[in-house]
Amino acid sequence: MKEQFRNSVRKVQEGRQPEHANMLALRYGLYDGVEWSTKQIAERYKVTSQVVYKIIRREVEYLQARHEDFTSFVQPESALPDERFSPSRA
């Protein structure tokens, strides 16, 4: 199932910003099965967790708008950052 999702994501994301596609792949473990937290991705790209969250959410929405099968794979809410990194707790 994940292999099918990975291939579908690659096909639909052609022409998108490579960093954004990589963030999505890292978040959902599309490279090696290891799912990264938004904090880990933020540290890698030297941005805030909130920026990562917004990018991933946009990418998920983009995928879902282009292919309804993506709805069964992932929901935008699942891209939410870990609760401990929520701005309301800062």
Short mmCIF file of C-alpha atoms in Angstrom, two decimals:
data_model
loop_
_atom_site.label_atom_id
_atom_site.label_comp_id
_atom_site.label_asym_id
_atom_site.label_seq_id
_atom_site.Cartn_x
_atom_site.Cartn_y
_atom_site.Cartn_z
CA MET A 1 0.00 0.00 0.00
CA LYS A 2 2.79 2.42 0.91
CA GLU A 3 4.62 1.63 -2.35
CA GLN A 4 1.47 2.52 -4.31
CA PHE A 5 1.15 5.76 -2.34
CA ARG A 6 4.83 6.57 -2.90
CA ASN A 7 4.53 6.10 -6.66
CA SER A 8 1.32 8.11 -6.83
CA VAL A 9 2.88 10.96 -4.87
CA ARG A 10 5.91 11.08 -7.14
CA LYS A 11 3.75 11.18 -10.25
CA VAL A 12 1.38 13.89 -8.99
CA GLN A 13 4.14 16.05 -7.49
CA GLU A 14 6.16 16.38 -10.67
CA GLY A 15 6.84 20.06 -11.12
CA ARG A 16 6.32 20.90 -7.43
CA GLN A 17 9.10 22.33 -5.27
CA PRO A 18 11.52 19.48 -4.46
CA GLU A 19 11.96 20.55 -0.81
CA HIS A 20 8.21 20.41 -0.27
CA ALA A 21 7.96 16.98 -1.83
CA ASN A 22 10.86 15.81 0.35
CA MET A 23 9.21 17.17 3.51
CA LEU A 24 6.04 15.24 2.70
CA ALA A 25 8.03 12.08 1.99
CA LEU A 26 9.95 12.38 5.26
CA ARG A 27 6.82 13.08 7.30
CA TYR A 28 5.07 9.95 6.05
CA GLY A 29 8.12 7.69 5.75
CA LEU A 30 7.95 7.31 1.99
CA TYR A 31 11.70 6.82 1.58
CA ASP A 32 12.53 4.23 4.20
CA GLY A 33 9.39 3.67 6.27
CA VAL A 34 10.60 5.98 9.06
CA GLU A 35 8.13 8.80 9.75
CA TRP A 36 9.82 12.04 10.82
CA SER A 37 8.22 14.52 13.20
CA THR A 38 7.63 18.07 12.06
CA LYS A 39 10.33 19.14 14.52
CA GLN A 40 12.91 16.81 12.94
CA ILE A 41 12.05 18.06 9.46
CA ALA A 42 12.21 21.67 10.66
CA GLU A 43 15.67 21.12 12.09
CA ARG A 44 16.88 19.55 8.84
CA TYR A 45 15.59 22.44 6.70
CA LYS A 46 16.34 25.15 9.29
CA VAL A 47 12.76 26.41 9.49
CA THR A 48 10.13 26.34 12.23
CA SER A 49 7.83 23.39 12.87
CA GLN A 50 4.92 25.63 11.94
CA VAL A 51 6.40 26.27 8.49
CA VAL A 52 6.83 22.52 7.97
CA TYR A 53 3.26 21.89 9.09
CA LYS A 54 1.88 24.45 6.62
CA ILE A 55 3.95 23.08 3.73
CA ILE A 56 2.91 19.49 4.43
CA ARG A 57 -0.72 20.47 4.78
CA ARG A 58 -0.62 22.30 1.42
CA GLU A 59 1.07 19.33 -0.24
CA VAL A 60 -1.53 16.90 1.13
CA GLU A 61 -4.35 19.17 -0.01
CA TYR A 62 -2.72 19.47 -3.44
CA LEU A 63 -2.50 15.69 -3.74
CA GLN A 64 -6.08 15.19 -2.60
CA ALA A 65 -7.37 17.79 -5.07
CA ARG A 66 -5.70 15.96 -7.96
CA HIS A 67 -6.53 12.39 -7.04
CA GLU A 68 -9.37 11.30 -4.80
CA ASP A 69 -7.56 8.06 -3.90
CA PHE A 70 -5.19 10.12 -1.75
CA THR A 71 -8.04 10.74 0.68
CA SER A 72 -7.86 7.10 1.72
CA PHE A 73 -4.10 7.34 2.34
CA VAL A 74 -3.81 10.47 4.40
CA GLN A 75 -5.93 13.25 5.89
CA PRO A 76 -4.66 16.85 6.28
CA GLU A 77 -5.17 16.63 10.05
CA SER A 78 -2.54 13.89 10.28
CA ALA A 79 0.05 16.47 9.25
CA LEU A 80 -0.53 18.36 12.49
CA PRO A 81 2.64 18.95 14.48
CA ASP A 82 3.19 17.06 17.69
CA GLU A 83 1.02 18.48 20.47
CA ARG A 84 4.03 19.50 22.56
CA PHE A 85 5.13 21.85 19.75
CA SER A 86 1.77 23.54 19.40
CA PRO A 87 1.97 27.36 19.38
CA SER A 88 -0.79 27.50 22.01
CA ARG A 89 1.55 25.79 24.49
CA ALA A 90 4.47 28.15 23.85
#
